[in-house]
PDB file of C-alpha atoms in Angstrom:
ATOM      1  CA  MET A 294      30.657   6.048  22.009  1.00 38.00           C
ATOM      2  CA  ALA A 295      31.679   8.046  23.331  1.00 40.00           C
ATOM      3  CA  ALA A 296      31.214  11.777  21.812  1.00 43.00           C
ATOM      4  CA  PHE A 297      27.727  10.059  21.870  1.00 37.00           C
ATOM      5  CA  SER A 298      28.030  10.012  25.831  1.00 40.00           C
ATOM      6  CA  LYS A 299      28.996  13.802  25.515  1.00 41.00           C
ATOM      7  CA  ILE A 300      26.070  14.884  23.434  1.00 38.00           C
ATOM      8  CA  TRP A 301      23.184  12.663  26.113  1.00 39.00           C
ATOM      9  CA  THR A 302      25.660  14.006  29.348  1.00 42.00           C
ATOM     10  CA  PHE A 303      26.347  17.682  28.129  1.00 39.00           C
ATOM     11  CA  ASN A 304      23.230  18.686  26.045  1.00 43.00           C
ATOM     12  CA  VAL A 305      25.399  19.426  23.783  1.00 42.00           C
ATOM     13  CA  LEU A 306      22.723  19.783  20.893  1.00 42.00           C
ATOM     14  CA  ALA A 307      19.391  20.297  20.752  1.00 44.00           C
ATOM     15  CA  PRO A 308      17.014  16.686  21.679  1.00 41.00           C
ATOM     16  CA  ARG A 309      17.245  15.463  18.012  1.00 42.00           C
ATOM     17  CA  PHE A 310      19.520  14.933  16.227  1.00 41.00           C
ATOM     18  CA  ARG A 311      20.915  12.825  13.148  1.00 43.00           C
ATOM     19  CA  ALA A 312      23.786  10.459  12.636  1.00 44.00           C
ATOM     20  CA  ASN A 313      24.578   9.015   9.044  1.00 51.00           C
ATOM     21  CA  LEU A 314      26.288   6.350   9.566  1.00 54.00           C
ATOM     22  CA  GLY A 315      27.916   4.597   6.568  1.00 57.00           C
ATOM     23  CA  SER A 316      24.680   4.893   4.446  1.00 55.00           C
ATOM     24  CA  PHE A 317      25.129   6.373   0.801  1.00 53.00           C
ATOM     25  CA  LEU A 318      22.366   6.609  -1.906  1.00 56.00           C
ATOM     26  CA  CYS A 319      22.146   4.426  -4.894  1.00 56.00           C
ATOM     27  CA  GLN A 320      19.852   5.958  -7.650  1.00 57.00           C
ATOM     28  CA  ASN A 321      19.625   1.596  -9.218  1.00 53.00           C
ATOM     29  CA  GLY A 322      16.609  -0.048  -7.361  1.00 53.00           C
ATOM     30  CA  GLN A 323      16.210  -1.182 -10.403  1.00 57.00           C
ATOM     31  CA  GLY A 324      18.770  -3.070 -10.798  1.00 51.00           C
ATOM     32  CA  ASN A 325      18.519  -4.177  -7.735  1.00 52.00           C
ATOM     33  CA  HIS A 326      15.532  -6.223  -8.580  1.00 56.00           C
ATOM     34  CA  GLU A 327      16.473  -7.460 -12.228  1.00 61.00           C
ATOM     35  CA  ASN A 328      19.679  -8.258 -11.997  1.00 68.00           C
ATOM     36  CA  HIS A 329      20.907  -8.864  -8.217  1.00 77.00           C
ATOM     37  CA  ASP A 330      17.678 -10.351  -7.055  1.00 80.00           C
ATOM     38  CA  LEU A 331      18.948 -13.747  -5.843  1.00 82.00           C
ATOM     39  CA  ILE A 332      21.324 -11.440  -3.928  1.00 83.00           C
ATOM     40  CA  PHE A 333      18.832  -8.982  -2.904  1.00 80.00           C
ATOM     41  CA  CYS A 334      16.273 -11.246  -1.928  1.00 83.00           C
ATOM     42  CA  SER A 335      17.225 -11.374   2.280  1.00 86.00           C
ATOM     43  CA  ARG A 336      15.804  -9.647   4.862  1.00 85.00           C
ATOM     44  CA  PRO A 337      18.112  -8.084   7.910  1.00 82.00           C
ATOM     45  CA  SER A 338      18.014  -8.542  11.560  1.00 80.00           C
ATOM     46  CA  LEU A 339      16.261  -5.933  12.456  1.00 77.00           C
ATOM     47  CA  VAL A 340      15.423  -5.107  16.322  1.00 77.00           C
ATOM     48  CA  SER A 341      11.767  -4.657  15.456  1.00 73.00           C
ATOM     49  CA  GLN A 342      11.090  -7.007  12.290  1.00 75.00           C
ATOM     50  CA  GLN A 343      12.582  -9.989  14.782  1.00 76.00           C
ATOM     51  CA  LYS A 344       9.560  -8.685  17.445  1.00 78.00           C
ATOM     52  CA  LEU A 345       6.877  -8.531  14.497  1.00 76.00           C
ATOM     53  CA  SER A 346       8.111 -12.781  13.594  1.00 76.00           C
ATOM     54  CA  TYR A 347       9.086 -14.154  16.154  1.00 82.00           C
ATOM     55  CA  ASN A 348      12.422 -13.823  15.868  1.00 83.00           C
ATOM     56  CA  GLY A 349      12.245 -14.134  12.062  1.00 79.00           C
ATOM     57  CA  LEU A 350      10.006 -17.494  11.046  1.00 83.00           C
ATOM     58  CA  ASP A 351       7.090 -15.799   9.147  1.00 83.00           C
ATOM     59  CA  LEU A 352       7.224 -15.629   5.973  1.00 84.00           C
ATOM     60  CA  ALA A 353       7.673 -11.978   5.371  1.00 83.00           C
ATOM     61  CA  PHE A 354      11.030 -11.384   7.943  1.00 83.00           C
ATOM     62  CA  SER A 355      12.471 -14.514   7.375  1.00 87.00           C
ATOM     63  CA  PRO A 356      16.119 -14.456   5.545  1.00 88.00           C
ATOM     64  CA  TYR A 357      16.883 -16.282   2.074  1.00 88.00           C
ATOM     65  CA  ALA A 358      17.584 -20.245   3.121  1.00 90.00           C
ATOM     66  CA  ALA A 359      16.283 -23.500   2.577  1.00 93.00           C
ATOM     67  CA  TYR A 360      12.875 -22.204   5.578  1.00 92.00           C
ATOM     68  CA  TRP A 361      12.011 -19.368   3.407  1.00 91.00           C
ATOM     69  CA  ARG A 362      11.778 -21.259   0.209  1.00 92.00           C
ATOM     70  CA  GLU A 363      10.026 -24.370   1.605  1.00 93.00           C
ATOM     71  CA  ILE A 364       7.149 -22.049   3.594  1.00 91.00           C
ATOM     72  CA  ARG A 365       6.693 -19.745   0.708  1.00 91.00           C
ATOM     73  CA  LYS A 366       6.216 -22.780  -1.979  1.00 92.00           C
ATOM     74  CA  ILE A 367       2.923 -24.102   0.481  1.00 91.00           C
ATOM     75  CA  CYS A 368       1.838 -20.621   1.297  1.00 89.00           C
ATOM     76  CA  MET A 369       1.639 -20.345  -2.856  1.00 88.00           C
ATOM     77  CA  VAL A 370       0.288 -23.595  -3.498  1.00 89.00           C
ATOM     78  CA  TYR A 371      -2.000 -24.338  -0.707  1.00 88.00           C
ATOM     79  CA  LEU A 372      -3.150 -20.450   0.662  1.00 87.00           C
ATOM     80  CA  PHE A 373      -2.318 -17.608  -2.122  1.00 88.00           C
ATOM     81  CA  ASN A 374      -2.898 -19.723  -5.610  1.00 90.00           C
ATOM     82  CA  SER A 375      -6.371 -18.272  -7.514  1.00 90.00           C
ATOM     83  CA  ASN A 376      -8.298 -20.606  -7.072  1.00 92.00           C
ATOM     84  CA  ARG A 377      -7.744 -20.674  -3.560  1.00 92.00           C
ATOM     85  CA  VAL A 378      -7.945 -16.557  -3.415  1.00 91.00           C
ATOM     86  CA  ARG A 379     -11.013 -17.382  -5.408  1.00 93.00           C
ATOM     87  CA  SER A 380     -12.461 -19.196  -2.652  1.00 94.00           C
ATOM     88  CA  PHE A 381     -12.717 -16.970   0.163  1.00 93.00           C
ATOM     89  CA  ARG A 382     -15.028 -14.450  -1.903  1.00 94.00           C
ATOM     90  CA  PRO A 383     -17.429 -15.414  -0.068  1.00 95.00           C
ATOM     91  CA  ILE A 384     -15.758 -14.820   2.584  1.00 94.00           C
ATOM     92  CA  ARG A 385     -15.000 -11.260   1.361  1.00 94.00           C
ATOM     93  CA  GLU A 386     -18.542 -10.492   0.090  1.00 94.00           C
ATOM     94  CA  PHE A 387     -19.775 -11.274   3.565  1.00 95.00           C
ATOM     95  CA  GLU A 388     -17.170  -8.448   5.402  1.00 94.00           C
ATOM     96  CA  VAL A 389     -17.863  -6.004   2.780  1.00 95.00           C
ATOM     97  CA  SER A 390     -21.723  -6.483   3.255  1.00 95.00           C
ATOM     98  CA  HIS A 391     -21.211  -6.059   7.300  1.00 94.00           C
ATOM     99  CA  MET A 392     -19.063  -2.997   6.910  1.00 93.00           C
ATOM    100  CA  LEU A 393     -22.104  -0.941   4.760  1.00 94.00           C
ATOM    101  CA  GLU A 394     -24.394  -2.450   6.791  1.00 93.00           C
ATOM    102  CA  LYS A 395     -22.321  -0.654   9.185  1.00 91.00           C
ATOM    103  CA  ILE A 396     -22.200   2.652   7.174  1.00 92.00           C
ATOM    104  CA  THR A 397     -25.531   2.744   6.039  1.00 91.00           C
ATOM    105  CA  LYS A 398     -27.345   2.698  10.833  1.00 88.00           C
ATOM    106  CA  SER A 399     -24.311   6.190  10.011  1.00 85.00           C
ATOM    107  CA  ALA A 400     -26.012   7.651   7.353  1.00 82.00           C
ATOM    108  CA  VAL A 401     -29.836   7.142   9.051  1.00 80.00           C
ATOM    109  CA  ALA A 402     -28.424   8.664  12.553  1.00 78.00           C
ATOM    110  CA  SER A 403     -26.974  11.561  10.408  1.00 74.00           C
ATOM    111  CA  LYS A 404     -23.824   9.866  12.342  1.00 73.00           C
ATOM    112  CA  PRO A 405     -20.146  10.778  10.712  1.00 75.00           C
ATOM    113  CA  ASN A 406     -18.127   7.697   9.785  1.00 73.00           C
ATOM    114  CA  ALA A 407     -14.503   7.446  10.931  1.00 69.00           C
ATOM    115  CA  PHE A 408     -12.563   5.585   8.276  1.00 68.00           C
ATOM    116  CA  VAL A 409      -9.182   4.302  10.345  1.00 57.00           C
ATOM    117  CA  GLY A 410      -6.953   1.580   8.504  1.00 49.00           C
ATOM    118  CA  GLY A 411      -6.380  -1.001  11.684  1.00 46.00           C
ATOM    119  CA  THR A 412      -3.379  -2.607  10.765  1.00 47.00           C
ATOM    120  CA  GLU A 413      -3.721  -4.574   7.830  1.00 74.00           C
ATOM    121  CA  THR A 414      -2.828  -3.449   4.416  1.00 82.00           C
ATOM    122  CA  SER A 415      -5.736  -3.483   1.937  1.00 87.00           C
ATOM    123  CA  ALA A 416      -7.413  -1.834   5.138  1.00 88.00           C
ATOM    124  CA  ALA A 417      -5.468   0.954   4.861  1.00 88.00           C
ATOM    125  CA  THR A 418      -5.235   1.472   0.885  1.00 91.00           C
ATOM    126  CA  VAL A 419      -8.638   1.910   0.552  1.00 93.00           C
ATOM    127  CA  VAL A 420      -8.615   4.423   3.357  1.00 92.00           C
ATOM    128  CA  TRP A 421      -5.860   6.715   1.399  1.00 92.00           C
ATOM    129  CA  ALA A 422      -8.450   6.444  -1.176  1.00 95.00           C
ATOM    130  CA  MET A 423     -11.148   7.086   0.108  1.00 95.00           C
ATOM    131  CA  THR A 424      -8.997  10.594   2.009  1.00 94.00           C
ATOM    132  CA  LEU A 425      -7.347  10.845  -1.612  1.00 94.00           C
ATOM    133  CA  LEU A 426     -10.847  10.945  -3.682  1.00 96.00           C
ATOM    134  CA  MET A 427     -12.520  13.558  -1.059  1.00 94.00           C
ATOM    135  CA  LYS A 428      -9.998  16.180  -1.977  1.00 93.00           C
ATOM    136  CA  ASN A 429     -10.616  15.191  -6.003  1.00 93.00           C
ATOM    137  CA  SER A 430     -13.964  15.538  -6.751  1.00 93.00           C
ATOM    138  CA  ILE A 431     -13.582  15.341 -10.404  1.00 95.00           C
ATOM    139  CA  ALA A 432     -12.043  11.884  -9.400  1.00 97.00           C
ATOM    140  CA  MET A 433     -14.734  10.879  -7.094  1.00 97.00           C
ATOM    141  CA  LYS A 434     -17.457  11.932  -9.307  1.00 97.00           C
ATOM    142  CA  LYS A 435     -16.167   9.291 -11.853  1.00 98.00           C
ATOM    143  CA  ALA A 436     -15.078   6.856 -10.232  1.00 98.00           C
ATOM    144  CA  GLN A 437     -18.844   7.026  -8.696  1.00 98.00           C
ATOM    145  CA  GLU A 438     -20.424   7.320 -12.218  1.00 98.00           C
ATOM    146  CA  GLU A 439     -18.396   3.940 -13.793  1.00 98.00           C
ATOM    147  CA  VAL A 440     -19.504   1.808 -10.794  1.00 98.00           C
ATOM    148  CA  ARG A 441     -23.298   2.798 -10.566  1.00 97.00           C
ATOM    149  CA  LYS A 442     -23.780   2.296 -14.441  1.00 97.00           C
ATOM    150  CA  LEU A 443     -22.333  -0.756 -14.790  1.00 96.00           C
ATOM    151  CA  ILE A 444     -23.510  -1.584 -11.501  1.00 96.00           C
ATOM    152  CA  GLY A 445     -27.336  -0.259 -12.380  1.00 94.00           C
ATOM    153  CA  MET A 446     -29.833  -1.327  -9.974  1.00 91.00           C
ATOM    154  CA  LYS A 447     -28.650  -4.980  -9.080  1.00 93.00           C
ATOM    155  CA  GLY A 448     -27.593  -3.761  -5.565  1.00 93.00           C
ATOM    156  CA  PHE A 449     -24.277  -5.012  -4.560  1.00 96.00           C
ATOM    157  CA  VAL A 450     -20.944  -4.950  -6.952  1.00 97.00           C
ATOM    158  CA  GLU A 451     -19.370  -8.558  -6.617  1.00 96.00           C
ATOM    159  CA  GLU A 452     -15.586  -9.394  -7.508  1.00 95.00           C
ATOM    160  CA  GLU A 453     -15.428 -10.519 -10.968  1.00 95.00           C
ATOM    161  CA  ASP A 454     -17.480  -7.247 -11.592  1.00 97.00           C
ATOM    162  CA  THR A 455     -14.444  -5.028 -10.495  1.00 96.00           C
ATOM    163  CA  GLU A 456     -12.668  -6.412 -14.072  1.00 96.00           C
ATOM    164  CA  GLN A 457     -14.686  -3.893 -15.983  1.00 97.00           C
ATOM    165  CA  LEU A 458     -14.112  -0.713 -13.931  1.00 98.00           C
ATOM    166  CA  PRO A 459     -10.581   0.850 -15.281  1.00 97.00           C
ATOM    167  CA  TYR A 460     -10.985   3.647 -13.674  1.00 98.00           C
ATOM    168  CA  LEU A 461     -11.829   1.769 -10.283  1.00 98.00           C
ATOM    169  CA  LYS A 462      -8.609   0.012 -10.901  1.00 97.00           C
ATOM    170  CA  ALA A 463      -5.947   3.223 -12.377  1.00 97.00           C
ATOM    171  CA  VAL A 464      -7.676   5.070  -8.507  1.00 97.00           C
ATOM    172  CA  ILE A 465      -6.032   1.884  -6.593  1.00 96.00           C
ATOM    173  CA  LYS A 466      -2.845   2.651  -8.653  1.00 95.00           C
ATOM    174  CA  GLU A 467      -2.629   5.974  -8.386  1.00 95.00           C
ATOM    175  CA  THR A 468      -3.149   5.366  -5.084  1.00 94.00           C
ATOM    176  CA  MET A 469      -0.600   3.195  -4.528  1.00 91.00           C
ATOM    177  CA  ARG A 470       2.055   5.198  -6.511  1.00 87.00           C
ATOM    178  CA  ALA A 471       4.270   5.185  -3.374  1.00 70.00           C
ATOM    179  CA  PRO A 472       4.340   2.912  -1.168  1.00 67.00           C
ATOM    180  CA  LEU A 473       6.575   1.945   1.295  1.00 64.00           C
ATOM    181  CA  LEU A 474       9.063  -1.255   0.707  1.00 69.00           C
ATOM    182  CA  ILE A 475       9.824  -3.944   3.615  1.00 71.00           C
ATOM    183  CA  PRO A 476      14.506  -3.207   3.111  1.00 76.00           C
ATOM    184  CA  ARG A 477      16.288  -5.781   1.961  1.00 81.00           C
ATOM    185  CA  GLU A 478      19.639  -8.127   2.444  1.00 81.00           C
ATOM    186  CA  SER A 479      22.177  -8.519   0.060  1.00 82.00           C
ATOM    187  CA  CYS A 480      24.034 -12.249   0.491  1.00 87.00           C
ATOM    188  CA  GLU A 481      27.178 -12.288  -0.896  1.00 86.00           C
ATOM    189  CA  ASN A 482      29.542  -8.924  -1.788  1.00 89.00           C
ATOM    190  CA  CYS A 483      28.243  -7.522  -5.120  1.00 85.00           C
ATOM    191  CA  ILE A 484      28.741  -4.059  -7.181  1.00 82.00           C
ATOM    192  CA  LEU A 485      25.487  -2.289  -8.151  1.00 78.00           C
ATOM    193  CA  GLY A 486      25.569   1.164  -9.993  1.00 74.00           C
ATOM    194  CA  GLY A 487      28.992   1.384  -8.882  1.00 77.00           C
ATOM    195  CA  TYR A 488      29.476   1.229  -6.000  1.00 78.00           C
ATOM    196  CA  ASP A 489      30.446  -2.894  -4.096  1.00 83.00           C
ATOM    197  CA  ILE A 490      28.734  -3.630  -2.045  1.00 83.00           C
ATOM    198  CA  PRO A 491      30.109  -6.702   1.051  1.00 88.00           C
ATOM    199  CA  ALA A 492      27.514  -9.061   2.040  1.00 88.00           C
ATOM    200  CA  LYS A 493      25.119  -8.162   4.635  1.00 87.00           C
ATOM    201  CA  THR A 494      24.347  -4.933   3.154  1.00 85.00           C
ATOM    202  CA  VAL A 495      20.844  -3.305   4.294  1.00 84.00           C
ATOM    203  CA  VAL A 496      18.875  -1.990   1.432  1.00 81.00           C
ATOM    204  CA  TYR A 497      16.147  -0.139   0.902  1.00 79.00           C
ATOM    205  CA  VAL A 498      14.274   0.261  -2.366  1.00 79.00           C
ATOM    206  CA  ASN A 499      12.732   4.424  -2.310  1.00 80.00           C
ATOM    207  CA  THR A 500       9.533   3.263  -3.593  1.00 80.00           C
ATOM    208  CA  TRP A 501       8.383   7.202  -2.297  1.00 81.00           C
ATOM    209  CA  ALA A 502      10.812   8.367  -4.698  1.00 82.00           C
ATOM    210  CA  ILE A 503      10.353   6.915  -7.661  1.00 84.00           C
ATOM    211  CA  GLY A 504       6.664   7.258  -7.033  1.00 86.00           C
ATOM    212  CA  ARG A 505       7.662  11.742  -7.329  1.00 86.00           C
ATOM    213  CA  ASP A 506      10.399  11.184 -10.536  1.00 87.00           C
ATOM    214  CA  PRO A 507       9.142  14.082 -12.805  1.00 90.00           C
ATOM    215  CA  ASP A 508      11.303  11.571 -14.456  1.00 88.00           C
ATOM    216  CA  ILE A 509       8.914   8.863 -14.725  1.00 88.00           C
ATOM    217  CA  TRP A 510       5.457  11.331 -13.906  1.00 92.00           C
ATOM    218  CA  GLU A 511       3.862  13.806 -15.321  1.00 92.00           C
ATOM    219  CA  ASN A 512       2.533  15.889 -12.721  1.00 93.00           C
ATOM    220  CA  PRO A 513       4.089  13.693 -10.495  1.00 91.00           C
ATOM    221  CA  GLU A 514       2.603  15.493  -7.116  1.00 90.00           C
ATOM    222  CA  GLU A 515      -0.943  14.966  -8.560  1.00 93.00           C
ATOM    223  CA  PHE A 516      -3.988  12.362  -8.096  1.00 94.00           C
ATOM    224  CA  ASP A 517      -4.322  11.673 -11.688  1.00 95.00           C
ATOM    225  CA  PRO A 518      -5.689   8.721 -11.996  1.00 96.00           C
ATOM    226  CA  GLU A 519      -6.306   8.565 -15.651  1.00 96.00           C
ATOM    227  CA  ARG A 520      -2.115   8.700 -16.278  1.00 95.00           C
ATOM    228  CA  PHE A 521      -3.280   4.895 -15.485  1.00 95.00           C
ATOM    229  CA  ILE A 522      -5.536   4.890 -18.391  1.00 95.00           C
ATOM    230  CA  ASN A 523      -4.095   2.946 -21.491  1.00 91.00           C
ATOM    231  CA  SER A 524      -1.212   2.637 -20.037  1.00 91.00           C
ATOM    232  CA  SER A 525       0.303  -1.546 -19.336  1.00 91.00           C
ATOM    233  CA  ILE A 526       1.574  -0.372 -16.413  1.00 91.00           C
ATOM    234  CA  ASP A 527       1.266  -2.433 -14.279  1.00 90.00           C
ATOM    235  CA  LEU A 528       1.036  -3.435 -10.592  1.00 88.00           C
ATOM    236  CA  LYS A 529       1.965  -7.070 -10.035  1.00 84.00           C
ATOM    237  CA  GLY A 530       6.170  -6.619 -10.533  1.00 82.00           C
ATOM    238  CA  GLN A 531       6.540  -6.695 -13.400  1.00 83.00           C
ATOM    239  CA  ASP A 532       7.366  -2.374 -13.798  1.00 86.00           C
ATOM    240  CA  PHE A 533       9.816  -0.702 -12.187  1.00 83.00           C
ATOM    241  CA  GLU A 534       7.636   2.521 -12.118  1.00 86.00           C
ATOM    242  CA  LEU A 535       5.010   0.827  -9.253  1.00 90.00           C
ATOM    243  CA  ILE A 536       5.879  -1.684  -7.103  1.00 86.00           C
ATOM    244  CA  PRO A 537       3.594  -1.350  -4.359  1.00 87.00           C
ATOM    245  CA  PHE A 538       4.218  -5.242  -3.430  1.00 88.00           C
ATOM    246  CA  GLY A 539       7.166  -5.127  -4.358  1.00 85.00           C
ATOM    247  CA  ALA A 540       9.276  -7.817  -6.543  1.00 84.00           C
ATOM    248  CA  GLY A 541      10.908 -10.183  -8.074  1.00 86.00           C
ATOM    249  CA  ARG A 542      11.018 -13.962  -5.202  1.00 87.00           C
ATOM    250  CA  ARG A 543      10.086 -11.200  -2.044  1.00 86.00           C
ATOM    251  CA  ILE A 544       7.641  -9.990  -3.974  1.00 87.00           C
ATOM    252  CA  CYS A 545       3.964  -9.882  -1.614  1.00 87.00           C
ATOM    253  CA  PRO A 546       2.237 -13.195  -1.652  1.00 88.00           C
ATOM    254  CA  GLY A 547      -0.671 -11.315  -0.275  1.00 88.00           C
ATOM    255  CA  MET A 548      -1.069  -9.653  -3.532  1.00 90.00           C
ATOM    256  CA  LEU A 549      -3.935 -11.276  -4.991  1.00 90.00           C
ATOM    257  CA  MET A 550      -6.262 -12.055  -2.479  1.00 91.00           C
ATOM    258  CA  GLY A 551      -4.843  -8.448  -0.982  1.00 91.00           C
ATOM    259  CA  LEU A 552      -5.902  -6.208  -4.571  1.00 93.00           C
ATOM    260  CA  ALA A 553      -9.367  -8.397  -4.547  1.00 94.00           C
ATOM    261  CA  THR A 554      -9.587  -6.640  -0.458  1.00 94.00           C
ATOM    262  CA  VAL A 555      -9.267  -3.893  -1.784  1.00 95.00           C
ATOM    263  CA  GLU A 556     -10.802  -3.755  -5.367  1.00 96.00           C
ATOM    264  CA  VAL A 557     -14.662  -4.421  -4.117  1.00 97.00           C
ATOM    265  CA  SER A 558     -14.500  -2.812  -0.684  1.00 96.00           C
ATOM    266  CA  LEU A 559     -14.063   0.241  -2.776  1.00 97.00           C
ATOM    267  CA  ALA A 560     -15.912  -0.354  -5.433  1.00 98.00           C
ATOM    268  CA  ASN A 561     -19.325  -1.011  -2.989  1.00 97.00           C
ATOM    269  CA  LEU A 562     -18.254   1.895  -1.171  1.00 97.00           C
ATOM    270  CA  LEU A 563     -18.776   4.393  -3.848  1.00 98.00           C
ATOM    271  CA  TYR A 564     -21.217   2.740  -5.469  1.00 97.00           C
ATOM    272  CA  LYS A 565     -23.726   2.631  -2.211  1.00 96.00           C
ATOM    273  CA  PHE A 566     -22.928   6.145  -0.480  1.00 96.00           C
ATOM    274  CA  ASP A 567     -22.663   9.642  -1.440  1.00 95.00           C
ATOM    275  CA  TRP A 568     -19.976  11.025   0.940  1.00 94.00           C
ATOM    276  CA  GLU A 569     -19.641  14.199   2.346  1.00 92.00           C
ATOM    277  CA  MET A 570     -17.709  16.094   4.902  1.00 89.00           C
ATOM    278  CA  PRO A 571     -19.186  16.712   8.268  1.00 86.00           C
ATOM    279  CA  VAL A 572     -20.552  20.232   8.971  1.00 85.00           C
ATOM    280  CA  GLY A 573     -17.895  23.158   8.743  1.00 83.00           C
ATOM    281  CA  MET A 574     -15.590  21.424   7.177  1.00 85.00           C
ATOM    282  CA  LYS A 575     -14.476  21.098   3.164  1.00 83.00           C
ATOM    283  CA  GLU A 576     -12.581  19.504   0.881  1.00 82.00           C
ATOM    284  CA  GLU A 577      -9.057  21.175   1.940  1.00 81.00           C
ATOM    285  CA  ASP A 578      -9.588  20.650   5.016  1.00 84.00           C
ATOM    286  CA  VAL A 579      -8.625  16.711   4.871  1.00 86.00           C
ATOM    287  CA  ASP A 580      -5.020  16.332   5.979  1.00 86.00           C
ATOM    288  CA  MET A 581      -2.597  13.899   4.426  1.00 87.00           C
ATOM    289  CA  ASP A 582      -0.558  13.205   7.158  1.00 85.00           C
ATOM    290  CA  ALA A 583       1.023   9.855   8.025  1.00 82.00           C
ATOM    291  CA  GLN A 584       2.073   8.354  10.384  1.00 79.00           C
ATOM    292  CA  PRO A 585       5.259   5.284  10.411  1.00 72.00           C
ATOM    293  CA  GLY A 586       4.720   1.887  10.451  1.00 70.00           C
ATOM    294  CA  LEU A 587       5.258  -0.610   8.148  1.00 68.00           C
ATOM    295  CA  THR A 588       2.478  -0.293   6.823  1.00 74.00           C
ATOM    296  CA  MET A 589       1.994   3.722   5.927  1.00 78.00           C
ATOM    297  CA  HIS A 590      -1.670   4.937   7.872  1.00 80.00           C
ATOM    298  CA  LYS A 591      -3.456   7.904   8.333  1.00 84.00           C
ATOM    299  CA  LYS A 592      -1.977   9.838  10.690  1.00 84.00           C
ATOM    300  CA  ASN A 593      -5.340  10.617  11.595  1.00 86.00           C
ATOM    301  CA  ALA A 594      -9.476   9.109  11.329  1.00 86.00           C
ATOM    302  CA  LEU A 595     -10.683  10.101   7.644  1.00 89.00           C
ATOM    303  CA  CYS A 596     -14.419  10.806   9.367  1.00 89.00           C
ATOM    304  CA  LEU A 597     -17.053  11.023   6.344  1.00 91.00           C
ATOM    305  CA  MET A 598     -20.284  11.837   6.353  1.00 91.00           C
ATOM    306  CA  ALA A 599     -22.664   8.661   4.318  1.00 92.00           C
ATOM    307  CA  GLN A 600     -26.085   9.330   2.704  1.00 91.00           C
ATOM    308  CA  LYS A 601     -26.467   6.468   0.749  1.00 90.00           C
ATOM    309  CA  TYR A 602     -27.188   6.552  -2.698  1.00 89.00           C
ATOM    310  CA  ASP A 603     -30.934   6.609  -4.233  1.00 80.00           C
ATOM    311  CA  ARG A 604     -31.444   4.114  -6.665  1.00 71.00           C
TER     312      ARG A 604
END
């Protein structure tokens, strides 16, 4: 600590410096989830997470113990089971309709719409999907054509319609190819990838690197929803290449709710409106800057001009 004190006191280094305090890279994240899920299913007691979770009392940040098992069981039985998710469908569709009304008013007034993710992961996913589609006009056109061909004059994309929209689902998978996961903590000693991992070790699964690995993905830096057409890769925790909701015991309990919200929201945005850049901007002007956080939001709002689709 004396060395750190000297750095701050005399400004020996630049205003920013990096210190590696006992971390190492182990290229065996899949083994973490598949073979040692029980060992790595706890959460570390980090100050930021404690502040967000009432000292670790919520489902996401609670350490693995009897309390966590009980509240997860309650959530899965009473809140997030498939029947309960379906029961919330009218609320989701009402909120989407309200969003479409606001965008329609802006379109009539020729005002740009600012897409801001807020704090919720589903909203952030929709914003990133629209961002990527605006930078890839071919994918945008194909997604819109698929939705409009299916829905026709119906006027609104309902949740059951999304099951017949494979390209839309591929767009969402491609958007979610590089998420960030909450860190885990080992409950006991184990060996992972040849390393001795002590109990209480904080473990991060680098899903961003997995989503950009050329050994897994062809042209990983390109936005290509086609890679998921006729592919068996799913995002529900069974395929390690794509785990935006995590996997194993700590998989996101709200996954079904989140996917339903993203699908119906994005489908209606593509069905109802044609999207253009504001005057003076081009596709290449859309930035991909992100701001750090538990959910990766766009740093700058996505501003687009909506024109109501003439059916």
